[in-house]
CSV table of C-alpha atoms in Angstrom, one decimal:
chain,number,residue,atom,x,y,z
A,1063,MET,CA,-18.4,34.6,-2.1
A,1064,ALA,CA,-20.7,34.0,-5.1
A,1065,ARG,CA,-19.5,31.7,-7.8
A,1066,ARG,CA,-20.5,32.2,-11.5
A,1067,THR,CA,-20.5,28.7,-12.9
A,1068,GLY,CA,-23.8,28.8,-14.9
A,1069,ARG,CA,-27.3,30.0,-15.1
A,1070,ARG,CA,-28.3,28.7,-11.7
A,1071,PRO,CA,-25.4,29.4,-9.3
A,1072,GLY,CA,-27.4,28.8,-6.1
A,1073,LYS,CA,-26.5,30.5,-2.9
A,1074,PRO,CA,-23.0,31.1,-1.7
A,1075,GLY,CA,-21.6,27.8,-0.3
A,1076,THR,CA,-24.2,25.7,-2.1
A,1077,ARG,CA,-21.6,23.8,-4.1
A,1078,GLU,CA,-19.6,23.0,-0.9
A,1079,ALA,CA,-22.8,22.0,0.9
A,1080,ILE,CA,-23.6,19.5,-1.9
A,1081,LEU,CA,-20.0,18.1,-1.8
A,1082,ASP,CA,-20.2,17.7,2.0
A,1083,ALA,CA,-23.5,15.9,1.7
A,1084,ALA,CA,-22.2,13.7,-1.1
A,1085,ARG,CA,-19.1,12.7,0.9
A,1086,ALA,CA,-21.2,11.6,3.8
A,1087,ALA,CA,-23.7,9.8,1.7
A,1088,PHE,CA,-21.1,7.9,-0.4
A,1089,ALA,CA,-19.1,6.9,2.7
A,1090,GLU,CA,-22.2,5.8,4.7
A,1091,ARG,CA,-24.2,4.1,2.0
A,1092,GLY,CA,-21.7,3.4,-0.7
A,1093,PHE,CA,-21.8,4.6,-4.3
A,1094,ASP,CA,-24.8,2.4,-5.3
A,1095,GLY,CA,-26.8,3.1,-2.1
A,1096,ALA,CA,-26.4,6.9,-2.2
A,1097,SER,CA,-28.9,8.9,-4.3
A,1098,ILE,CA,-28.6,12.3,-5.8
A,1099,ARG,CA,-32.2,13.0,-4.4
A,1100,ALA,CA,-31.1,12.3,-0.8
A,1101,ILE,CA,-27.8,14.2,-1.2
A,1102,ALA,CA,-29.8,17.2,-2.5
A,1103,ALA,CA,-32.2,17.0,0.4
A,1104,THR,CA,-29.3,16.9,2.9
A,1105,ALA,CA,-27.7,19.9,1.2
A,1106,GLY,CA,-31.1,21.7,1.1
A,1107,VAL,CA,-31.2,22.1,-2.6
A,1108,ASP,CA,-33.1,20.9,-5.6
A,1109,PRO,CA,-31.8,17.7,-7.2
A,1110,ALA,CA,-31.7,19.5,-10.5
A,1111,LEU,CA,-29.1,21.9,-9.1
A,1112,VAL,CA,-26.9,18.9,-8.2
A,1113,HIS,CA,-27.0,17.7,-11.8
A,1114,HIS,CA,-26.5,21.3,-13.0
A,1115,TYR,CA,-23.3,21.6,-10.9
A,1116,PHE,CA,-21.8,18.2,-11.2
A,1117,GLY,CA,-23.5,16.3,-14.1
A,1118,SER,CA,-23.8,12.6,-13.4
A,1119,LYS,CA,-23.6,10.7,-10.1
A,1120,ASP,CA,-20.2,9.4,-11.2
A,1121,GLN,CA,-19.0,12.9,-11.7
A,1122,LEU,CA,-20.4,14.0,-8.3
A,1123,PHE,CA,-18.6,11.1,-6.7
A,1124,LEU,CA,-15.3,12.0,-8.3
A,1125,ALA,CA,-15.7,15.6,-7.3
A,1126,ALA,CA,-16.6,14.6,-3.7
A,1127,MET,CA,-13.5,12.5,-3.2
A,1128,ASN,CA,-11.2,14.9,-5.2
A,1129,ALA,CA,-10.3,12.1,-7.6
A,1130,PRO,CA,-7.3,13.2,-9.7
A,1131,VAL,CA,-8.6,11.4,-12.8
A,1132,ASN,CA,-11.8,10.1,-14.2
A,1133,PRO,CA,-11.5,6.3,-14.8
A,1134,GLY,CA,-14.6,6.4,-16.9
A,1135,GLU,CA,-12.7,8.3,-19.5
A,1136,LEU,CA,-9.5,6.2,-19.3
A,1137,ILE,CA,-10.6,2.6,-18.8
A,1138,PRO,CA,-12.7,2.1,-21.9
A,1139,ARG,CA,-9.6,2.6,-24.0
A,1140,ILE,CA,-7.8,-0.3,-22.3
A,1141,VAL,CA,-10.7,-2.8,-22.2
A,1142,ALA,CA,-11.2,-2.4,-25.9
A,1143,GLY,CA,-8.2,-4.5,-27.0
A,1144,ASP,CA,-7.4,-8.2,-26.8
A,1145,ARG,CA,-8.1,-10.1,-23.5
A,1146,ASP,CA,-4.6,-11.4,-23.1
A,1147,GLY,CA,-3.1,-7.9,-23.1
A,1148,LEU,CA,-5.5,-6.5,-20.6
A,1149,GLY,CA,-3.2,-6.9,-17.6
A,1150,GLU,CA,-0.4,-5.1,-19.5
A,1151,ARG,CA,-2.6,-2.2,-20.6
A,1152,LEU,CA,-4.0,-1.8,-17.1
A,1153,VAL,CA,-0.6,-1.7,-15.4
A,1154,ARG,CA,0.7,0.7,-18.1
A,1155,LEU,CA,-2.3,3.0,-17.7
A,1156,PHE,CA,-2.0,2.9,-13.9
A,1157,LEU,CA,1.7,3.8,-13.9
A,1158,SER,CA,1.2,6.6,-16.4
A,1159,VAL,CA,-1.4,8.2,-14.1
A,1160,TRP,CA,0.7,7.8,-11.0
A,1161,ASP,CA,3.8,9.1,-12.8
A,1162,SER,CA,1.9,12.2,-14.0
A,1163,PRO,CA,1.0,15.3,-11.9
A,1164,ALA,CA,-2.2,13.4,-10.9
A,1165,GLY,CA,0.1,11.0,-8.9
A,1166,THR,CA,0.6,13.8,-6.3
A,1167,ALA,CA,-3.1,13.9,-5.7
A,1168,GLY,CA,-3.1,10.1,-5.6
A,1169,VAL,CA,-0.5,10.1,-2.8
A,1170,ALA,CA,-2.5,12.6,-0.9
A,1171,LEU,CA,-5.6,10.5,-1.3
A,1172,LEU,CA,-3.8,7.3,-0.2
A,1173,ARG,CA,-2.4,9.1,2.8
A,1174,SER,CA,-5.8,10.3,3.9
A,1175,ALA,CA,-7.3,6.9,3.4
A,1176,MET,CA,-4.6,5.4,5.6
A,1177,SER,CA,-5.6,7.5,8.6
A,1178,ASN,CA,-9.2,8.4,8.0
A,1179,GLU,CA,-11.9,5.7,7.9
A,1180,TRP,CA,-14.3,7.8,5.8
A,1181,THR,CA,-11.7,8.4,3.2
A,1182,ALA,CA,-10.8,4.7,3.2
A,1183,ARG,CA,-14.5,4.0,2.5
A,1184,LEU,CA,-14.6,6.5,-0.4
A,1185,LEU,CA,-11.4,5.0,-1.8
A,1186,ARG,CA,-12.9,1.5,-1.6
A,1187,GLU,CA,-16.0,2.7,-3.4
A,1188,PHE,CA,-13.8,4.4,-6.0
A,1189,LEU,CA,-11.8,1.3,-6.6
A,1190,VAL,CA,-14.9,-0.9,-6.9
A,1191,THR,CA,-17.3,1.3,-8.8
A,1192,GLN,CA,-15.1,3.5,-10.9
A,1193,VAL,CA,-12.1,1.3,-11.7
A,1194,LEU,CA,-12.6,-2.5,-11.1
A,1195,ARG,CA,-16.2,-2.7,-12.2
A,1196,ARG,CA,-15.3,-1.1,-15.5
A,1197,VAL,CA,-12.5,-3.5,-16.1
A,1198,LEU,CA,-14.1,-6.7,-14.8
A,1199,ASP,CA,-17.5,-6.2,-16.6
A,1200,HIS,CA,-15.7,-7.1,-19.8
A,1201,LEU,CA,-14.3,-10.4,-18.7
A,1202,ASP,CA,-15.8,-13.7,-19.6
A,1203,VAL,CA,-15.1,-15.3,-16.2
A,1204,ASP,CA,-17.3,-16.6,-13.4
A,1205,PRO,CA,-19.1,-13.5,-12.0
A,1206,ALA,CA,-18.8,-15.0,-8.5
A,1207,GLU,CA,-15.0,-14.7,-8.8
A,1208,LEU,CA,-15.0,-11.0,-9.8
A,1209,PRO,CA,-14.8,-9.5,-6.3
A,1210,LEU,CA,-11.7,-11.6,-5.4
A,1211,ARG,CA,-10.1,-10.9,-8.8
A,1212,GLY,CA,-10.7,-7.2,-8.5
A,1213,SER,CA,-9.4,-6.9,-4.9
A,1214,LEU,CA,-6.3,-8.9,-5.9
A,1215,VAL,CA,-5.6,-6.6,-8.8
A,1216,ALA,CA,-6.1,-3.6,-6.4
A,1217,SER,CA,-3.7,-5.1,-3.9
A,1218,GLN,CA,-0.9,-5.4,-6.4
A,1219,LEU,CA,-1.5,-2.0,-8.0
A,1220,ILE,CA,-1.8,0.0,-4.8
A,1221,GLY,CA,1.2,-1.8,-3.4
A,1222,LEU,CA,3.1,-0.7,-6.5
A,1223,ALA,CA,2.0,2.9,-6.1
A,1224,VAL,CA,3.0,2.8,-2.4
A,1225,MET,CA,6.5,1.4,-3.1
A,1226,ARG,CA,7.1,3.7,-6.1
A,1227,HIS,CA,5.7,7.0,-4.8
A,1228,VAL,CA,5.6,6.8,-1.0
A,1229,VAL,CA,8.0,4.4,0.6
A,1230,ARG,CA,10.2,4.9,-2.5
A,1231,LEU,CA,11.9,1.5,-2.3
A,1232,GLU,CA,14.5,1.1,-5.1
A,1233,PRO,CA,14.6,0.1,-7.8
A,1234,VAL,CA,10.8,0.2,-8.0
A,1235,ALA,CA,10.9,3.9,-7.1
A,1236,SER,CA,12.9,5.0,-10.1
A,1237,ALA,CA,12.7,2.1,-12.6
A,1238,PRO,CA,11.4,2.9,-16.1
A,1239,ALA,CA,7.6,2.3,-16.2
A,1240,GLU,CA,8.1,-0.3,-18.9
A,1241,THR,CA,10.3,-2.4,-16.7
A,1242,LEU,CA,7.5,-2.5,-14.1
A,1243,VAL,CA,4.9,-3.1,-16.8
A,1244,ALA,CA,6.8,-6.2,-18.0
A,1245,ALA,CA,7.3,-7.5,-14.4
A,1246,VAL,CA,3.9,-6.8,-13.0
A,1247,ALA,CA,1.6,-7.3,-16.0
A,1248,PRO,CA,1.6,-11.2,-15.8
A,1249,THR,CA,0.5,-10.9,-12.1
A,1250,VAL,CA,-2.4,-8.6,-13.0
A,1251,GLN,CA,-3.3,-10.8,-16.0
A,1252,ARG,CA,-3.4,-13.9,-13.8
A,1253,TYR,CA,-5.6,-12.2,-11.2
A,1254,LEU,CA,-8.0,-11.0,-14.0
A,1255,THR,CA,-8.3,-14.2,-16.1
A,1256,GLY,CA,-6.1,-17.0,-14.7
A,1257,ASP,CA,-7.0,-19.9,-12.4
A,1258,LEU,CA,-7.7,-18.8,-8.9
A,1259,PRO,CA,-8.3,-20.9,-5.7
A,1260,THR,CA,-11.9,-21.6,-5.1
B,1041,MET,CA,12.3,8.4,36.3
B,1042,ALA,CA,15.0,5.7,36.8
B,1043,ARG,CA,14.5,2.4,35.1
B,1044,ARG,CA,15.8,-0.9,36.5
B,1045,THR,CA,16.6,-3.0,33.5
B,1046,GLY,CA,20.1,-4.4,34.4
B,1047,ARG,CA,23.3,-3.7,36.1
B,1048,ARG,CA,24.1,-0.5,34.3
B,1049,PRO,CA,20.9,1.4,34.0
B,1050,GLY,CA,22.6,4.7,33.0
B,1051,LYS,CA,21.0,8.1,33.7
B,1052,PRO,CA,17.2,8.7,33.5
B,1053,GLY,CA,16.3,9.1,29.9
B,1054,THR,CA,19.4,7.4,28.6
B,1055,ARG,CA,17.5,4.6,26.8
B,1056,GLU,CA,15.2,7.2,25.1
B,1057,ALA,CA,18.3,9.3,24.1
B,1058,ILE,CA,19.9,6.2,22.5
B,1059,LEU,CA,16.7,5.4,20.6
B,1060,ASP,CA,16.4,9.0,19.4
B,1061,ALA,CA,20.0,9.0,18.2
B,1062,ALA,CA,19.4,5.6,16.6
B,1063,ARG,CA,16.3,6.7,14.7
B,1064,ALA,CA,18.1,9.7,13.3
B,1065,ALA,CA,21.2,7.7,12.3
B,1066,PHE,CA,19.3,4.9,10.6
B,1067,ALA,CA,17.1,7.3,8.7
B,1068,GLU,CA,20.0,9.5,7.6
B,1069,ARG,CA,22.7,7.0,6.9
B,1070,GLY,CA,20.7,3.8,6.4
B,1071,PHE,CA,21.1,0.6,8.4
B,1072,ASP,CA,24.5,-0.3,6.9
B,1073,GLY,CA,25.9,3.2,7.2
B,1074,ALA,CA,24.9,3.8,10.8
B,1075,SER,CA,27.3,2.7,13.5
B,1076,ILE,CA,26.6,1.9,17.2
B,1077,ARG,CA,29.7,3.9,18.0
B,1078,ALA,CA,28.3,7.1,16.3
B,1079,ILE,CA,24.8,6.5,17.8
B,1080,ALA,CA,26.4,6.2,21.3
B,1081,ALA,CA,28.4,9.4,20.7
B,1082,THR,CA,25.3,11.3,19.7
B,1083,ALA,CA,23.4,10.1,22.8
B,1084,GLY,CA,26.5,10.9,25.0
B,1085,VAL,CA,26.9,7.3,26.3
B,1086,ASP,CA,29.5,4.5,26.0
B,1087,PRO,CA,28.9,2.1,23.1
B,1088,ALA,CA,29.0,-0.7,25.6
B,1089,LEU,CA,25.8,0.7,27.2
B,1090,VAL,CA,24.0,0.6,23.8
B,1091,HIS,CA,24.9,-3.1,23.5
B,1092,HIS,CA,23.9,-3.6,27.1
B,1093,TYR,CA,20.4,-2.1,26.6
B,1094,PHE,CA,19.7,-3.4,23.1
B,1095,GLY,CA,22.0,-6.2,22.2
B,1096,SER,CA,22.9,-6.2,18.5
B,1097,LYS,CA,22.6,-3.5,15.9
B,1098,ASP,CA,19.7,-5.4,14.4
B,1099,GLN,CA,17.9,-5.3,17.7
B,1100,LEU,CA,18.6,-1.6,18.3
B,1101,PHE,CA,17.2,-0.9,14.8
B,1102,LEU,CA,14.0,-2.9,15.6
B,1103,ALA,CA,13.6,-1.1,18.9
B,1104,ALA,CA,14.2,2.3,17.3
B,1105,MET,CA,11.4,1.8,14.7
B,1106,ASN,CA,9.0,0.0,17.1
B,1107,ALA,CA,9.0,-3.1,14.8
B,1108,PRO,CA,6.2,-5.4,16.0
B,1109,VAL,CA,8.2,-8.5,15.1
B,1110,ASN,CA,11.8,-9.6,14.6
B,1111,PRO,CA,12.1,-11.0,11.1
B,1112,GLY,CA,15.5,-12.4,12.1
B,1113,GLU,CA,13.6,-14.9,14.2
B,1114,LEU,CA,10.9,-15.7,11.7
B,1115,ILE,CA,12.5,-15.8,8.3
B,1116,PRO,CA,15.1,-18.5,8.9
B,1117,ARG,CA,12.2,-20.9,9.3
B,1118,ILE,CA,10.7,-20.2,5.9
B,1119,VAL,CA,14.0,-20.1,3.8
B,1120,ALA,CA,14.9,-23.6,5.1
B,1121,GLY,CA,12.5,-25.5,2.9
B,1122,ASP,CA,12.3,-26.2,-0.8
B,1123,ARG,CA,12.9,-23.3,-3.3
B,1124,ASP,CA,9.6,-23.8,-5.1
B,1125,GLY,CA,7.6,-23.4,-1.9
B,1126,LEU,CA,9.4,-20.2,-0.8
B,1127,GLY,CA,6.7,-17.8,-2.2
B,1128,GLU,CA,4.0,-19.8,-0.4
B,1129,ARG,CA,5.7,-19.9,2.9
B,1130,LEU,CA,6.6,-16.2,2.7
B,1131,VAL,CA,3.0,-15.1,2.0
B,1132,ARG,CA,1.7,-17.4,4.7
B,1133,LEU,CA,4.2,-16.0,7.3
B,1134,PHE,CA,3.4,-12.4,6.2
B,1135,LEU,CA,-0.4,-12.9,6.6
B,1136,SER,CA,0.0,-14.7,9.9
B,1137,VAL,CA,2.0,-11.7,11.3
B,1138,TRP,CA,-0.5,-9.1,9.9
B,1139,ASP,CA,-3.5,-11.1,11.1
B,1140,SER,CA,-2.0,-11.3,14.7
B,1141,PRO,CA,-2.0,-8.5,17.3
B,1142,ALA,CA,1.3,-7.4,15.7
B,1143,GLY,CA,-0.7,-6.3,12.7
B,1144,THR,CA,-2.1,-3.4,14.6
B,1145,ALA,CA,1.4,-2.1,15.1
B,1146,GLY,CA,2.1,-2.8,11.5
B,1147,VAL,CA,-0.8,-0.6,10.4
B,1148,ALA,CA,0.4,2.2,12.7
B,1149,LEU,CA,3.9,1.9,11.2
B,1150,LEU,CA,2.5,2.0,7.6
B,1151,ARG,CA,0.3,5.0,8.5
B,1152,SER,CA,3.3,6.8,9.9
B,1153,ALA,CA,5.5,5.9,6.9
B,1154,MET,CA,2.8,7.3,4.5
B,1155,SER,CA,2.9,10.8,6.1
B,1156,ASN,CA,6.4,11.0,7.5
B,1157,GLU,CA,9.5,10.9,5.3
B,1158,TRP,CA,11.8,9.7,8.2
B,1159,THR,CA,9.5,6.8,9.0
B,1160,ALA,CA,9.3,5.9,5.3
B,1161,ARG,CA,13.1,5.7,5.3
B,1162,LEU,CA,13.1,3.5,8.4
B,1163,LEU,CA,10.5,1.3,6.8
B,1164,ARG,CA,12.5,1.0,3.6
B,1165,GLU,CA,15.6,0.0,5.6
B,1166,PHE,CA,13.5,-2.5,7.6
B,1167,LEU,CA,12.2,-4.1,4.4
B,1168,VAL,CA,15.6,-4.3,2.8
B,1169,THR,CA,17.9,-5.2,5.6
B,1170,GLN,CA,15.6,-7.2,8.0
B,1171,VAL,CA,13.2,-8.9,5.6
B,1172,LEU,CA,14.2,-9.0,1.9
B,1173,ARG,CA,18.0,-9.5,2.4
B,1174,ARG,CA,17.3,-12.5,4.6
B,1175,VAL,CA,15.0,-14.1,2.0
B,1176,LEU,CA,17.0,-13.2,-1.1
B,1177,ASP,CA,20.4,-14.3,0.3
B,1178,HIS,CA,19.3,-17.9,-0.1
B,1179,LEU,CA,18.3,-17.7,-3.8
B,1180,ASP,CA,20.5,-18.9,-6.6
B,1181,VAL,CA,19.6,-16.1,-9.0
B,1182,ASP,CA,21.6,-13.3,-10.5
B,1183,PRO,CA,22.7,-11.0,-7.7
B,1184,ALA,CA,22.2,-8.0,-9.9
B,1185,GLU,CA,18.5,-8.9,-10.1
B,1186,LEU,CA,17.9,-9.1,-6.3
B,1187,PRO,CA,16.9,-5.5,-5.7
B,1188,LEU,CA,14.2,-5.6,-8.3
B,1189,ARG,CA,13.0,-9.0,-7.1
B,1190,GLY,CA,12.9,-7.8,-3.5
B,1191,SER,CA,11.0,-4.6,-4.3
B,1192,LEU,CA,8.5,-6.4,-6.4
B,1193,VAL,CA,7.8,-8.8,-3.6
B,1194,ALA,CA,7.5,-5.9,-1.2
B,1195,SER,CA,5.0,-4.1,-3.5
B,1196,GLN,CA,2.7,-7.1,-3.6
B,1197,LEU,CA,2.9,-7.9,0.1
B,1198,ILE,CA,2.5,-4.3,1.3
B,1199,GLY,CA,-0.4,-3.9,-1.1
B,1200,LEU,CA,-2.0,-7.0,0.4
B,1201,ALA,CA,-1.6,-5.6,3.9
B,1202,VAL,CA,-3.1,-2.2,2.9
B,1203,MET,CA,-6.1,-3.8,1.2
B,1204,ARG,CA,-6.7,-6.4,3.9
B,1205,HIS,CA,-6.1,-4.2,7.0
B,1206,VAL,CA,-6.4,-0.5,6.0
B,1207,VAL,CA,-8.6,0.1,3.0
B,1208,ARG,CA,-10.4,-3.2,3.8
B,1209,LEU,CA,-11.5,-4.0,0.3
B,1210,GLU,CA,-13.6,-7.2,0.2
B,1211,PRO,CA,-13.2,-10.1,-0.2
B,1212,VAL,CA,-9.4,-9.6,0.5
B,1213,ALA,CA,-10.3,-7.9,3.8
B,1214,SER,CA,-12.0,-11.0,5.3
B,1215,ALA,CA,-11.0,-13.9,3.1
B,1216,PRO,CA,-9.3,-16.9,4.9
B,1217,ALA,CA,-5.6,-16.5,4.9
B,1218,GLU,CA,-5.2,-19.7,2.9
B,1219,THR,CA,-7.3,-18.3,0.1
B,1220,LEU,CA,-4.9,-15.4,-0.2
B,1221,VAL,CA,-1.9,-17.6,0.1
B,1222,ALA,CA,-3.1,-19.7,-2.8
B,1223,ALA,CA,-3.9,-16.7,-4.9
B,1224,VAL,CA,-0.8,-14.6,-4.2
B,1225,ALA,CA,2.0,-17.2,-3.6
B,1226,PRO,CA,2.5,-17.8,-7.4
B,1227,THR,CA,3.1,-14.0,-7.8
B,1228,VAL,CA,5.7,-13.8,-5.0
B,1229,GLN,CA,7.4,-17.0,-6.2
B,1230,ARG,CA,7.7,-15.6,-9.8
B,1231,TYR,CA,9.1,-12.3,-8.4
B,1232,LEU,CA,11.6,-14.4,-6.4
B,1233,THR,CA,12.8,-17.0,-8.8
B,1234,GLY,CA,10.9,-16.5,-12.2
B,1235,ASP,CA,12.0,-14.8,-15.4
B,1236,LEU,CA,12.0,-11.0,-15.1
B,1237,PRO,CA,12.5,-8.3,-17.7
B,1238,THR,CA,16.1,-7.2,-18.0
């Protein structure tokens, strides 16, 4: 079935072939290690066609893992404000995404990552390169501490999503988002900028 | 196939019939709402036989959900000490269980709960009645706050297990347990005994 998405549609199935090659490359070599050139070669197309279909490497990655949102559009908003309110803004943004229709896709992604090592790798790359890096790059903390800070933030936020939307433990499952923001923001703020064990 | 587990082995398949009935009852009516009498009736056996096979209702519940550990044996140890160290002792105990062979069963249980609503219900009942209730009953905080405190603790701890053992995000995936205890204990302590939003 031919698709009509632009001037250079490629052969039928080209788009899917690129996405398959991209998933394999990102899972095997990570986001930073995968190249559009190599992905194009695996899919048997010209790299320019990959850019034509998907735009940037970030956008190709998001399409390959069926990401329900683009953190590159959301996170700049929350890192712009004051440092002491970053935890609060991050928890509020996180809950607003999970409480929206995108949360359904998020649950599907989490489910898949729990049972499939490749999806787990893609989720890990997503968290590090699309979410955490964008938040942490703006912090004036010791760069050596950033991975631990980032993975602690991820552990609290993913746990919140699991309890609210999958295990549905009350009252976290149905509490107003602002109750959870108030309770969890100090945790995330401490993981981001507080004293951590060395 | 006949089993030889005691004086009253019952018919072949009796033990499995009791476990099936127990899983259904605990998932449908919750731990507190399910009765050994009703479970025995569903399985078509005498309630005394349920006690004979499984002991207490707690033990039947743990067997029905394939719980890898018995929190009733572990938690009394950690609630015995000083109040201000409870968060630290709970995180340390939690990580020691997940870092042991029981962690493999824990991952299997989490996976199942992510994709199966009945297992999710059993996990919820496990967290509330076998873990959180045993920890929270010893706290001198407003009883009305206990459910929120418990589900916040659960969100942080389950998130830690997911990141360390399933998604395997570094450095949380391979950090020494004591690094994570030091980083996460203040969070759990605040959820247990600190000021929360009302």
